[in-house]
Short mmCIF file of C-alpha atoms in Angstrom, two decimals:
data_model
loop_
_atom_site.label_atom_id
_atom_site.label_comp_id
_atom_site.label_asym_id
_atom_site.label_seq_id
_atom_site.Cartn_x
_atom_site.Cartn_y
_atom_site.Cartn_z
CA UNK A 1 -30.52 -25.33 5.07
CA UNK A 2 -33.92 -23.21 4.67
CA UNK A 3 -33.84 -19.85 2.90
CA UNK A 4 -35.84 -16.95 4.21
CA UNK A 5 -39.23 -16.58 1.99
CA UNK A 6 -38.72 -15.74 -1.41
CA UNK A 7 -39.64 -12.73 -3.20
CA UNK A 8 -40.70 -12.28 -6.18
CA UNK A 9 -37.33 -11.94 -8.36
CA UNK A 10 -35.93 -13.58 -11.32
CA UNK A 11 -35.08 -17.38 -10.71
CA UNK A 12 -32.83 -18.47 -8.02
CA UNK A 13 -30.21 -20.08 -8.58
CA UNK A 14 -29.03 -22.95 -6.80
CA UNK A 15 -25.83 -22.81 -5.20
CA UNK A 16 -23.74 -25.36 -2.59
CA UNK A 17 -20.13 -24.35 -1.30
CA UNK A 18 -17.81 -25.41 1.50
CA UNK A 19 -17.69 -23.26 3.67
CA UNK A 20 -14.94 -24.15 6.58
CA UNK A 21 -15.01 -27.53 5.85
CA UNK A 22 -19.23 -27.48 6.28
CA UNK A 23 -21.32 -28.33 2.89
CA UNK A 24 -24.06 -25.66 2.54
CA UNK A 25 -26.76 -25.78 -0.14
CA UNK A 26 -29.07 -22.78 -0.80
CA UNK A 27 -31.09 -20.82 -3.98
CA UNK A 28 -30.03 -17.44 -4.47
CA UNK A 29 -30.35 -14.40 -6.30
CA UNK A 30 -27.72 -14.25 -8.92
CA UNK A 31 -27.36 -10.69 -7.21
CA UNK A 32 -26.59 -11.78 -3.99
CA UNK A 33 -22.73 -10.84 -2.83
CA UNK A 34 -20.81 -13.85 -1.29
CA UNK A 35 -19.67 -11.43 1.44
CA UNK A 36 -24.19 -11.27 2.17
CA UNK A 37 -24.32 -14.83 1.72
CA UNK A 38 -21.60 -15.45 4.70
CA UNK A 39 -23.16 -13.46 6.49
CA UNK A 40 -26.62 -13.06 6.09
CA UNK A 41 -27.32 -16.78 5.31
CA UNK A 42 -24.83 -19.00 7.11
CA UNK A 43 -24.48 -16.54 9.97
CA UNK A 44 -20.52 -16.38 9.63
CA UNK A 45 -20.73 -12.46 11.04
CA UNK A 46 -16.48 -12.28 11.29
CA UNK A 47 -16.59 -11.30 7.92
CA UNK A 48 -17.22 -7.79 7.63
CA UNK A 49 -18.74 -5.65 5.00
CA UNK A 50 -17.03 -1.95 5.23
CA UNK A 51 -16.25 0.09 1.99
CA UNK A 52 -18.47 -2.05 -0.27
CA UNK A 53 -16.41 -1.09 -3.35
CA UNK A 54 -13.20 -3.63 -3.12
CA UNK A 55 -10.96 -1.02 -1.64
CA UNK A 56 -10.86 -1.73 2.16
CA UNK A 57 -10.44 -5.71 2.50
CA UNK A 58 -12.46 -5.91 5.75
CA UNK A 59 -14.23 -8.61 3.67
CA UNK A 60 -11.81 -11.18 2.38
CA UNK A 61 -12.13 -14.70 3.02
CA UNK A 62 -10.38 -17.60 1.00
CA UNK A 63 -12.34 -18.76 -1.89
CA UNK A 64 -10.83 -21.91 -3.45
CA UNK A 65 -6.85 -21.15 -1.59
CA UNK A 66 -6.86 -17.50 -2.79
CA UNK A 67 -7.98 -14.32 -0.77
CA UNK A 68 -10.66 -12.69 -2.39
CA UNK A 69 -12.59 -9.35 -1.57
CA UNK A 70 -16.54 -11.12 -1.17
CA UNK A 71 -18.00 -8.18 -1.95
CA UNK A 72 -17.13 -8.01 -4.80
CA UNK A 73 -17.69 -11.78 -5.85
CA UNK A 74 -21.20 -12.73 -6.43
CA UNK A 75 -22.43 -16.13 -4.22
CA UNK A 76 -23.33 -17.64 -7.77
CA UNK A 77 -19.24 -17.47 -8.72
CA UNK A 78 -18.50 -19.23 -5.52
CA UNK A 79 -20.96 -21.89 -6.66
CA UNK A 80 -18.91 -25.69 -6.31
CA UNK A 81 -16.33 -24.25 -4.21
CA UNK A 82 -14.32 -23.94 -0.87
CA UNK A 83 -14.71 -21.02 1.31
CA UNK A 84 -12.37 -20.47 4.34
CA UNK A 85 -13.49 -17.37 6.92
CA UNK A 86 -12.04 -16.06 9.60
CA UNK A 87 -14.15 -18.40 11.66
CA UNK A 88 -12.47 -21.23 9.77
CA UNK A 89 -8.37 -20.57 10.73
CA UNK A 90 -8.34 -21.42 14.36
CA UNK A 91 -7.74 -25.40 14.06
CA UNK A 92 -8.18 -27.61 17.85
CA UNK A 93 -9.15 -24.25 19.98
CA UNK A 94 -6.04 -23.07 19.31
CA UNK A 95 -5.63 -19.59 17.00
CA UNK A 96 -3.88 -19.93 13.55
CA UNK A 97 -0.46 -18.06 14.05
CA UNK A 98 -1.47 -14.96 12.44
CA UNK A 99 -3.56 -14.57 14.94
CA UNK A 100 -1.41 -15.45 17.58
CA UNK A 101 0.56 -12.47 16.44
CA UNK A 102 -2.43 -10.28 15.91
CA UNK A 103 -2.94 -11.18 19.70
CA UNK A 104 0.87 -10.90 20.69
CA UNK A 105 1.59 -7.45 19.20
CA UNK A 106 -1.92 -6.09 19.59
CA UNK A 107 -2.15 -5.09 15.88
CA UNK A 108 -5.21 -3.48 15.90
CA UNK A 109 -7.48 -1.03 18.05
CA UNK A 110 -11.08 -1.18 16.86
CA UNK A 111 -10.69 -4.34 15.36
CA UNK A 112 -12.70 -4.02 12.50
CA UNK A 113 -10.42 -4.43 9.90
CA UNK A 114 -9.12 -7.36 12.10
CA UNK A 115 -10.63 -10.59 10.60
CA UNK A 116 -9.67 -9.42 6.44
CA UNK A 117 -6.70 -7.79 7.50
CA UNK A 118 -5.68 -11.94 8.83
CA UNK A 119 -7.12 -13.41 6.04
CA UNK A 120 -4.63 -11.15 3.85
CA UNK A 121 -1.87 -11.40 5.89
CA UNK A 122 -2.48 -15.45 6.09
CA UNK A 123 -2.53 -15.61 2.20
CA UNK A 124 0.73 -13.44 2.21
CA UNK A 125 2.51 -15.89 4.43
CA UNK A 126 1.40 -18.69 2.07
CA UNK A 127 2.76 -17.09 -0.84
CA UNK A 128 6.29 -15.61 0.65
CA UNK A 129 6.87 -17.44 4.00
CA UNK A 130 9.36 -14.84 4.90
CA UNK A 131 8.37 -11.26 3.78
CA UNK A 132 10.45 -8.42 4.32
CA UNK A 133 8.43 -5.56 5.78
CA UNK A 134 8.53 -3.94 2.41
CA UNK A 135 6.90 -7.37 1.06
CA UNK A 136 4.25 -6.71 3.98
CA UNK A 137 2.83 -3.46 3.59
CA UNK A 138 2.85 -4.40 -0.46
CA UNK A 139 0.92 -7.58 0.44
CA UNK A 140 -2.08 -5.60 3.06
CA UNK A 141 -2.69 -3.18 0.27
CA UNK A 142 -5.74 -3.87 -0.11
CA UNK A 143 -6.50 -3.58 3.44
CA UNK A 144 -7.20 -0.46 4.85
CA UNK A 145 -6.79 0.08 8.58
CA UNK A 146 -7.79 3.28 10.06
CA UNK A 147 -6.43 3.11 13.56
CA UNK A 148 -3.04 1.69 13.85
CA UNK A 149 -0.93 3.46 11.59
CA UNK A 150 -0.41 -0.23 10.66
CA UNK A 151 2.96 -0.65 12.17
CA UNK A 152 1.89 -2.99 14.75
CA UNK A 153 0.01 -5.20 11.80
CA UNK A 154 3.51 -5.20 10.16
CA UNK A 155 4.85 -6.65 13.52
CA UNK A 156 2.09 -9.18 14.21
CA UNK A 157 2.93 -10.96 10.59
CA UNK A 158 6.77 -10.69 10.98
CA UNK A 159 5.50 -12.61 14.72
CA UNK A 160 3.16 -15.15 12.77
CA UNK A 161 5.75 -15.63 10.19
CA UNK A 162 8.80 -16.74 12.79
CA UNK A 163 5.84 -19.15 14.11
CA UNK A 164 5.25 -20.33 11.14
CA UNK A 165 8.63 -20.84 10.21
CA UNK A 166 10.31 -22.96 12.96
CA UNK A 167 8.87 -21.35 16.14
CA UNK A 168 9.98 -18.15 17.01
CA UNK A 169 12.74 -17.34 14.69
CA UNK A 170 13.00 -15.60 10.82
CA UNK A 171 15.75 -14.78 8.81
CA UNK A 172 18.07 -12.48 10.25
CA UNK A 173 17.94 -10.52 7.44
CA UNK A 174 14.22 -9.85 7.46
CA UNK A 175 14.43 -9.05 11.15
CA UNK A 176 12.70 -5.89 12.00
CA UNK A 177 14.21 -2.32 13.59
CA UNK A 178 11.98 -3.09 16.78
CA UNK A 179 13.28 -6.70 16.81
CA UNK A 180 16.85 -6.14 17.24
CA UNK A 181 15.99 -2.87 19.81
CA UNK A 182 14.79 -5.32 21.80
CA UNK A 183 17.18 -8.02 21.76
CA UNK A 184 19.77 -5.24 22.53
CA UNK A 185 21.53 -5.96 18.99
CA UNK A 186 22.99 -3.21 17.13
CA UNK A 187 22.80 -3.57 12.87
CA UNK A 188 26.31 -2.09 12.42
CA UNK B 1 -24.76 -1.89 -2.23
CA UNK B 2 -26.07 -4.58 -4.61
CA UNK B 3 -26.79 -4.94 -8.39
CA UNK B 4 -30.29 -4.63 -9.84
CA UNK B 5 -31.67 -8.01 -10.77
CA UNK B 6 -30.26 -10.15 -13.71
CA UNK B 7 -30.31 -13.64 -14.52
CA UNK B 8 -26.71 -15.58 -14.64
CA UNK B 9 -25.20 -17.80 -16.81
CA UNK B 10 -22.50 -20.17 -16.63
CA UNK B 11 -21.58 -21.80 -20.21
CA UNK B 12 -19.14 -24.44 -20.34
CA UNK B 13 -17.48 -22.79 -23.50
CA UNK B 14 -17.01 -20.51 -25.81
CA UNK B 15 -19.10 -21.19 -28.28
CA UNK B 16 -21.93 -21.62 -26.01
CA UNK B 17 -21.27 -18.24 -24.31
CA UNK B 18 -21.36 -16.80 -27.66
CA UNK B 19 -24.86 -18.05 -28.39
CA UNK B 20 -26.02 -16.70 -24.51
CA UNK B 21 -24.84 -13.75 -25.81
CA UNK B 22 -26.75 -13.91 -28.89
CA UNK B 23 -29.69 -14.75 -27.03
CA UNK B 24 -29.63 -12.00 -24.59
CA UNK B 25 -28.71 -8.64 -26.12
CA UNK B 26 -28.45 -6.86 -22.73
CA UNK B 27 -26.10 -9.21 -21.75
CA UNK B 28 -22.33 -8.43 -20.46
CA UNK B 29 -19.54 -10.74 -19.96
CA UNK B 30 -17.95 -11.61 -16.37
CA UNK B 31 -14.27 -12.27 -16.39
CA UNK B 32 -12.90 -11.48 -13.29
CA UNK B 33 -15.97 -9.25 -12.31
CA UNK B 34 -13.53 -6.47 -10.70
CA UNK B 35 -14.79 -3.63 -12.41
CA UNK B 36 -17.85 -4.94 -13.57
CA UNK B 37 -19.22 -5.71 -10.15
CA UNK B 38 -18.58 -2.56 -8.93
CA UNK B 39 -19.87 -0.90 -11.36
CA UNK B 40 -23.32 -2.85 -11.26
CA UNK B 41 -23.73 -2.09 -7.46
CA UNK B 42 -22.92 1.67 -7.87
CA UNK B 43 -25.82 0.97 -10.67
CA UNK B 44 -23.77 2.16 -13.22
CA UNK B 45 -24.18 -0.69 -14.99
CA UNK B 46 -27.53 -2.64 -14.97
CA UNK B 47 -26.75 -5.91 -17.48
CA UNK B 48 -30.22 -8.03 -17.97
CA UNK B 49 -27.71 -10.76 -17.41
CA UNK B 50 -24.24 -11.65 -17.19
CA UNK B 51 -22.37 -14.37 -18.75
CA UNK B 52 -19.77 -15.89 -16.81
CA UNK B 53 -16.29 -17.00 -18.95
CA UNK B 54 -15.33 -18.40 -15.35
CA UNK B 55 -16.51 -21.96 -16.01
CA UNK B 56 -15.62 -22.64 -19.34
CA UNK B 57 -11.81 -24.64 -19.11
CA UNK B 58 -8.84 -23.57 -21.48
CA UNK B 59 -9.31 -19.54 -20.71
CA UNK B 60 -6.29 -19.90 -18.28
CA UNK B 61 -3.35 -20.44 -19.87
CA UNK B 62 0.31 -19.13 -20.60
CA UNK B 63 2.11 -20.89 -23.49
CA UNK B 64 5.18 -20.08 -24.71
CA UNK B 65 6.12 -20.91 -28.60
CA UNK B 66 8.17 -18.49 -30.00
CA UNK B 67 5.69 -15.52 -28.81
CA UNK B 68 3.95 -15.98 -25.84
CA UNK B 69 -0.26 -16.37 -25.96
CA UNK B 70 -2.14 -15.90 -22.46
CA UNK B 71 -5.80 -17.12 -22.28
CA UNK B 72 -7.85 -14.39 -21.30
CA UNK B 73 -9.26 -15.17 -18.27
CA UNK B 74 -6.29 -15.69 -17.09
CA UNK B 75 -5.38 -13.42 -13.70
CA UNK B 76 -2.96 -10.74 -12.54
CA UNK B 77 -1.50 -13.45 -9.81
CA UNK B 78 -1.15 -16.37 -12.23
CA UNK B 79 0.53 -13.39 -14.34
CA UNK B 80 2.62 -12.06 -11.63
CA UNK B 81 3.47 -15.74 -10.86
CA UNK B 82 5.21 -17.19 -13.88
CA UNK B 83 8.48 -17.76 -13.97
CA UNK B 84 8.23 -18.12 -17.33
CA UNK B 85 6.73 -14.60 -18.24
CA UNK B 86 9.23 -13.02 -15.09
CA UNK B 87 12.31 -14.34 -17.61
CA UNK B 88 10.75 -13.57 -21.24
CA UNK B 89 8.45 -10.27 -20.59
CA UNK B 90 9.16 -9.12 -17.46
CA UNK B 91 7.37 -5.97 -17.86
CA UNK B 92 4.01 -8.17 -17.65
CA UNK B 93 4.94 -9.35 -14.67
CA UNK B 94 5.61 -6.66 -13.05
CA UNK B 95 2.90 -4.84 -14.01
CA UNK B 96 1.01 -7.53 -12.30
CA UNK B 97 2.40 -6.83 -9.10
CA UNK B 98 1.44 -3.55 -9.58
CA UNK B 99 -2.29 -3.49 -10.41
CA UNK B 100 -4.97 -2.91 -7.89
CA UNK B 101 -3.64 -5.33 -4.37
CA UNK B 102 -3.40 -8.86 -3.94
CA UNK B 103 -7.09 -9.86 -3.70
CA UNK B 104 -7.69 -7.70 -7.47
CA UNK B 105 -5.07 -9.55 -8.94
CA UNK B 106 -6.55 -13.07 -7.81
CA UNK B 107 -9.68 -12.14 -9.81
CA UNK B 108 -8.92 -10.09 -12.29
CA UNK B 109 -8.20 -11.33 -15.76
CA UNK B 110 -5.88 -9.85 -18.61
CA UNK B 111 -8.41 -10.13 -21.25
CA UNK B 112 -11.45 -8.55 -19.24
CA UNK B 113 -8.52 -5.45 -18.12
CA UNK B 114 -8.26 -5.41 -22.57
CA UNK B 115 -12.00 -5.77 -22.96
CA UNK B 116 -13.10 -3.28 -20.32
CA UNK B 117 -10.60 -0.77 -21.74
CA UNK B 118 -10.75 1.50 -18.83
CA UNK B 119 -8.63 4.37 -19.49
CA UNK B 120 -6.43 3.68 -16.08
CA UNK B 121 -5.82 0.35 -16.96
CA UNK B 122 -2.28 -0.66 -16.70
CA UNK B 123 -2.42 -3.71 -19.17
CA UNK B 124 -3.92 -1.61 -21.73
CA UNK B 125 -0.57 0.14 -22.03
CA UNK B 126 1.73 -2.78 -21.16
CA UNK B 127 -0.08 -4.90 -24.44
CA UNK B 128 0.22 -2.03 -26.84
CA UNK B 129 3.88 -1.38 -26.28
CA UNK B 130 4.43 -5.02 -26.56
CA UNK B 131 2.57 -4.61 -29.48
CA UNK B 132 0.61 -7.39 -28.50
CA UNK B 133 -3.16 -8.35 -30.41
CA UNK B 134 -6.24 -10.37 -29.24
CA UNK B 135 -8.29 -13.23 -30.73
CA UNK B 136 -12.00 -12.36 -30.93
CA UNK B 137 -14.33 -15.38 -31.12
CA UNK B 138 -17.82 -14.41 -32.57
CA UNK B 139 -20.85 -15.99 -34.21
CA UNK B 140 -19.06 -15.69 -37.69
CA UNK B 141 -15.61 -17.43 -36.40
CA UNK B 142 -12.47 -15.91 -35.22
CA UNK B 143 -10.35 -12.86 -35.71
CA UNK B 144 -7.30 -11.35 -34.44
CA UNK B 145 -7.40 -7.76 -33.49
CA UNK B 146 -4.20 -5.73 -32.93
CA UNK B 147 -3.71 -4.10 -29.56
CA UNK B 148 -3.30 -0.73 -31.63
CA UNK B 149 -6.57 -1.35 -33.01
CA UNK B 150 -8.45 -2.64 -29.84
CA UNK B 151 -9.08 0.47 -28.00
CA UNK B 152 -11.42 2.58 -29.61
CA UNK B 153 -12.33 5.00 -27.45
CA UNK B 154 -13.49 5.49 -23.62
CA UNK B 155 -14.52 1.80 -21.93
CA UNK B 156 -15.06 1.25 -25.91
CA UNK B 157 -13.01 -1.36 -27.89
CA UNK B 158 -13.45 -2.83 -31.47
CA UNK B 159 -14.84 -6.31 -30.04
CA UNK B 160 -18.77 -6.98 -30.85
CA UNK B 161 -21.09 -7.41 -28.60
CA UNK B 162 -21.67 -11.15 -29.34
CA UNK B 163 -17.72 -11.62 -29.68
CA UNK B 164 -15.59 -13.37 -26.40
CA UNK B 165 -12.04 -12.09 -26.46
CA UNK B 166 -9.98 -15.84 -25.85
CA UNK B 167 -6.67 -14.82 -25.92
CA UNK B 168 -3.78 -12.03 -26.00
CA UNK B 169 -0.93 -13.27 -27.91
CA UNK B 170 3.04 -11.39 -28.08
CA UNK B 171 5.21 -11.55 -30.79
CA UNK B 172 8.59 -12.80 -29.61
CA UNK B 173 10.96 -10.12 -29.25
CA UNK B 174 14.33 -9.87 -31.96
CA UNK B 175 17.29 -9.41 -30.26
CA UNK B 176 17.92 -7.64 -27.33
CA UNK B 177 14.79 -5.61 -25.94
CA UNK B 178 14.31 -3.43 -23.19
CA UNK B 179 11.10 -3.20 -21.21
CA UNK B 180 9.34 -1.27 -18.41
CA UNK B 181 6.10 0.13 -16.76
CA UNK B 182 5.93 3.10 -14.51
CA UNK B 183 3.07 4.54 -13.45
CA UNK B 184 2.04 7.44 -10.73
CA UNK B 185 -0.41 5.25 -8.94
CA UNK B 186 -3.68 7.09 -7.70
CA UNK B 187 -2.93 6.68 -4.01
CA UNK B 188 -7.02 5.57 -3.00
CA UNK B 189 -7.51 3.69 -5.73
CA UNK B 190 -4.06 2.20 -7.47
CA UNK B 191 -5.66 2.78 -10.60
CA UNK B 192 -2.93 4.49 -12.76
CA UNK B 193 -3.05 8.26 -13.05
CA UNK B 194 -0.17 7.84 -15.38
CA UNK B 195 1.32 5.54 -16.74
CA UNK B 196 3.92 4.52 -19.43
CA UNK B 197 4.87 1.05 -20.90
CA UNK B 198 7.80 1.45 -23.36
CA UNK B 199 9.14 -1.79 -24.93
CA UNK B 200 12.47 -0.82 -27.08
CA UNK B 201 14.46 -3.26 -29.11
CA UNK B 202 18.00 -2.38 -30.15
CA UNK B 203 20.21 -3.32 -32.69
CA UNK B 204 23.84 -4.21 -32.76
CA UNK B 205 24.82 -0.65 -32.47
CA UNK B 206 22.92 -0.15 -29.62
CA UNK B 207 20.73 2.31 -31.14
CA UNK B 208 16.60 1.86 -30.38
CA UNK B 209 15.18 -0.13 -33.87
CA UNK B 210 11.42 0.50 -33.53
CA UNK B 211 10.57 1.49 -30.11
CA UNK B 212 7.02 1.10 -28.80
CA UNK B 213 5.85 3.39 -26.02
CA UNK B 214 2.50 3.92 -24.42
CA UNK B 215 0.58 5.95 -22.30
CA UNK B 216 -2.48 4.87 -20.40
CA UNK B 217 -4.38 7.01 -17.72
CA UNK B 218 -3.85 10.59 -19.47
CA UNK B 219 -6.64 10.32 -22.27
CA UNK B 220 -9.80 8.46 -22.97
CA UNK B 221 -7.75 5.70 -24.15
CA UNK B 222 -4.69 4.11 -24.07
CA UNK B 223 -2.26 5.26 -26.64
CA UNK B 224 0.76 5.23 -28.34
CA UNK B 225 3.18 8.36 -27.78
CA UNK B 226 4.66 8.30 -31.38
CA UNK B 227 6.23 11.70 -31.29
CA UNK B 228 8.36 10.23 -28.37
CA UNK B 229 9.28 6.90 -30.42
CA UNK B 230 9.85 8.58 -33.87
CA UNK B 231 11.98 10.99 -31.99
CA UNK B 232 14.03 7.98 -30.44
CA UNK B 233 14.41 5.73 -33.44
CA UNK B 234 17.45 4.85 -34.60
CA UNK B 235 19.38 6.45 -32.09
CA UNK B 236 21.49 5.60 -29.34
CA UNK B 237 19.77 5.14 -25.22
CA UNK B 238 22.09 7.94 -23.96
CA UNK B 239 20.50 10.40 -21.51
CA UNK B 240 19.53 12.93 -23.92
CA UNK B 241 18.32 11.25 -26.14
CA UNK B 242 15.66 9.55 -23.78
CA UNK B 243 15.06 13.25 -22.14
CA UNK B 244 14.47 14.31 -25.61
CA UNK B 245 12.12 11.44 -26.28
CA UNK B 246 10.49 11.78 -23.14
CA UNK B 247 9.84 15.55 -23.53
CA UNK B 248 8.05 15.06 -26.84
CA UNK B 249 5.89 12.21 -25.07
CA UNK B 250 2.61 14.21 -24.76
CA UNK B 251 2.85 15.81 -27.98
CA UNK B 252 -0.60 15.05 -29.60
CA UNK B 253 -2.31 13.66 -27.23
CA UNK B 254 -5.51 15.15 -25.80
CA UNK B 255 -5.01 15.28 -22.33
CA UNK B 256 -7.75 14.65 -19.65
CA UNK B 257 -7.80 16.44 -16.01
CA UNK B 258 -9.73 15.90 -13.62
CA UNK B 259 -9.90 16.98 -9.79
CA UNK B 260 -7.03 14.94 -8.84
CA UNK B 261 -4.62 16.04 -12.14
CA UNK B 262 -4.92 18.63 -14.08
CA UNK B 263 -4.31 17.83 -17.86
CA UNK B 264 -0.97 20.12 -17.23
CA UNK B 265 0.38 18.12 -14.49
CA UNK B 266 -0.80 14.93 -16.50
CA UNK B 267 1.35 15.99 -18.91
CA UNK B 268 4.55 16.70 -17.13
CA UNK B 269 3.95 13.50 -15.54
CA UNK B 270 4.05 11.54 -19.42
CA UNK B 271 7.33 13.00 -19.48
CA UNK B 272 8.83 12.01 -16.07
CA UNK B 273 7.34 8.68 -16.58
CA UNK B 274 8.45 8.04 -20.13
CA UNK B 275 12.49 8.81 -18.94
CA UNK B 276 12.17 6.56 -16.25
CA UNK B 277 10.93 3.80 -17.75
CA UNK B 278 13.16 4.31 -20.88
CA UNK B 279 15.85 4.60 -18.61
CA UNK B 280 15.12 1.65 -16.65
CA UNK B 281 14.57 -0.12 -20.03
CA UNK B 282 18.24 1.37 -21.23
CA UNK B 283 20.05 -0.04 -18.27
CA UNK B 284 18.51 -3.72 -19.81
CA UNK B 285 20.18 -3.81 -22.62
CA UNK B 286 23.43 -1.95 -22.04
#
């Protein structure tokens, strides 16, 4: 790929990653954050930038299997490996369950927190197929969502994880409140 | 936000790192970059160049023999992860659950938590009540520093400048030993605003032989709360004697406030924490 004209700076640094299963090769400033190199080099816009310090997650993406906050990882540390973006989880045209349930239980109102808050909840699923909602909010810590109150976040990965795990069904046990309401089921 | 300019290394081991870091006296080390980083794009921190630990192999390790050693740039999930540490030292992984959120424990690293020495830190704490101690690898060869001497004073330790910290190594426990971390988490930030890592072995009385206990987040460094062990030394874990202990907690330590805790509150919260986790250490070895 070209790079926009240099300036003058100390030496780039070569750097080639995978980024959703497309090789990219480029010379960067060891400055430059992987979250600016997504987006400002490769174009890959779904990954947003929005408290710039690591708190608010708008920014993860995968980075060699594991969910990482790219602003806060420099494009030089990234250098040799695999990068999956939001852009990168729908597989065939069709969306990645997560966000199926994003979609199903409308978790989210501006959306901006949308494609990190995915990414975390993806990496969550990964690690405990079947969270209890306790095991949810712990796991979106570090993203911050500013409309929804996040309890229809909570509900779109309880959706994505009975996808995931045998279409349409979790563990009773991890069932939520709203869940049995609406089958009609009483806990007692 | 981004960093000022620096030039980046990558050295494909230790000793090579050390000799980048001979070469370039403005340099800094990046473990997991999780507090560095930030720092560097508030400009807080302006490094001519950084040295990256992340590509040399080896630095990620857990071994068990006897003791337990953890390479240093190994992370809060790998830590959080092991079955291994959940059975032997529990408190570590739990305390590894606990730091920052899922995407700061996939990057950050036990030794750069130790190296940083950031007065919040949760590990800090954990490692001195395990009474843990670090191998320093320098120009001149190794040494082992004990967690109790580490931390010297604010984001200060007793590592050189041209020295890589490898490895944190635990001394197997005796017996049976109790363990736990509790912290008041800073709500924004995680970071802890207290916290207190007590690690008590008992004897076949029952009575607390030696008990370790440590506060981080209250003063400019991690430290240990001896008035609160010496008072709980060879006695039994019964309910006063841990409120006793944990009443004498604060006693000698210089206290920091700040606008989200006074020094005050910080130190009614050593106390709260300290029964808590000695109680939830108690109920271990009943």
């Amino acid at each position: 790929m070209t790079m926009t004209e240099a300036v003058a700076a100390p030496a780039r640094v070569p750097v080639q990653m995978t980024v959703n299963g497309t090789d990219y090769a480029a010379e960067v400033e060891p400055r430059l954050l992987l979250v600016h190199f997504l987006r400002d080099n490769l174009g890959l816009t779904g990954t947003h930038v929005g408290c710039d310090t690591s708190q608010c997650g708008a920014c993860v993406v995968y980075l060699n299997g594991e969910s990482v906050k790219s602003c806060t990882v420099l494009a030089v540390q990234a250098n040799g490996g695999e990068v999956t973006t939001i852009e990168g989880l729908a597989k065939d045209g069709e969306y990645d369950p997560v966000q199926q349930g994003f979609w199903e239980m409308h978790g989210l109102q501006c959306g901006y927190c949308t494609p990190g808050m995915i990414m975390s909840a993806h990496a969550l699923l990964k690690r405990i197929p079947n969270p209890t909602e306790e095991q949810i909010r712990h796991g979106l810590e570090g993203n911050l969502c500013r409309c929804t109150g996040y309890q229809n976040i909570v509900k779109a990965v309880q959706y994505a994880a009975g996808q995931m795990n045998g279409g349409g069904t979790h563990d009773p046990a991890n069932t939520a409140d709203w869940e049995r309401e609406l089958a009609g089921k009483s806990d007692s | 936000m981004f960093p000022t300019q620096f030039d980046y290394h990558r050295p494909g081991s230790v000793q090579e790192a050390i000799s980048l870091l001979q070469a370039n006296p403005d340099a800094k080390i990046l473990a997991g970059g999780h507090s560095l980083l930030p720092a560097m794009k508030l400009r807080l921190a302006s490094p001519a160049a950084l040295v990256d630990l992340g590509g040399i192999d080896g630095l990620r390790s857990i071994s068990t023999n006897g003791g337990v050693t953890i390479g240093a740039m190994t992370t809060y999930a790998q830590l959080r992860d092991s079955n291994e540490l959940a059975s032997r030292l529990p408190i570590v992984s739990e305390t590894a659950n606990n730091v920052g959120d899922p995407q700061v424990q996939n990057k950050g690293t036990l030794g750069g938590a130790l190296a940083h020495a950031d007065p919040a830190a949760d590990f800090t704490a954990v490692m001195l009540a395990l009474g843990a101690s670090v191998k320093a690898v320098g120009p001149n060869g190794e040494r082992t520093i004990a967690a109790d001497d580490l931390f010297v004073d604010l984001l200060t330790t007793a590592l050189a400048a041209d020295e890589v910290l490898t490895e944190v190594s635990v001394p197997a426990g005796q017996g049976k030993v109790g363990m736990a971390y509790e912290k008041f988490r800073h709500p924004a930030s995680g970071y802890a605003v207290v916290g207190v890592a007590v690690v008590v072995p008992v004897d076949g009385q029952g009575n607390a032989a030696s008990p370790r206990i440590a506060v981080t987040g209250a003063t400019s460094k991690a430290t240990r709360a001896t008035a609160a062990e010496q008072g709980l030394n060879g006695k039994p874990l019964t309910d006063q004697n841990i409120a006793a202990a944990a009443a004498a907690a604060a006693n000698g330590l210089d206290l920091n406030g700040d606008h989200f805790a006074s020094a005050e509150f910080r130190g009614h919260l050593i106390e709260v924490f300290t029964k808590r986790a000695l109680e939830r250490a108690a109920a271990q070895v009943k």
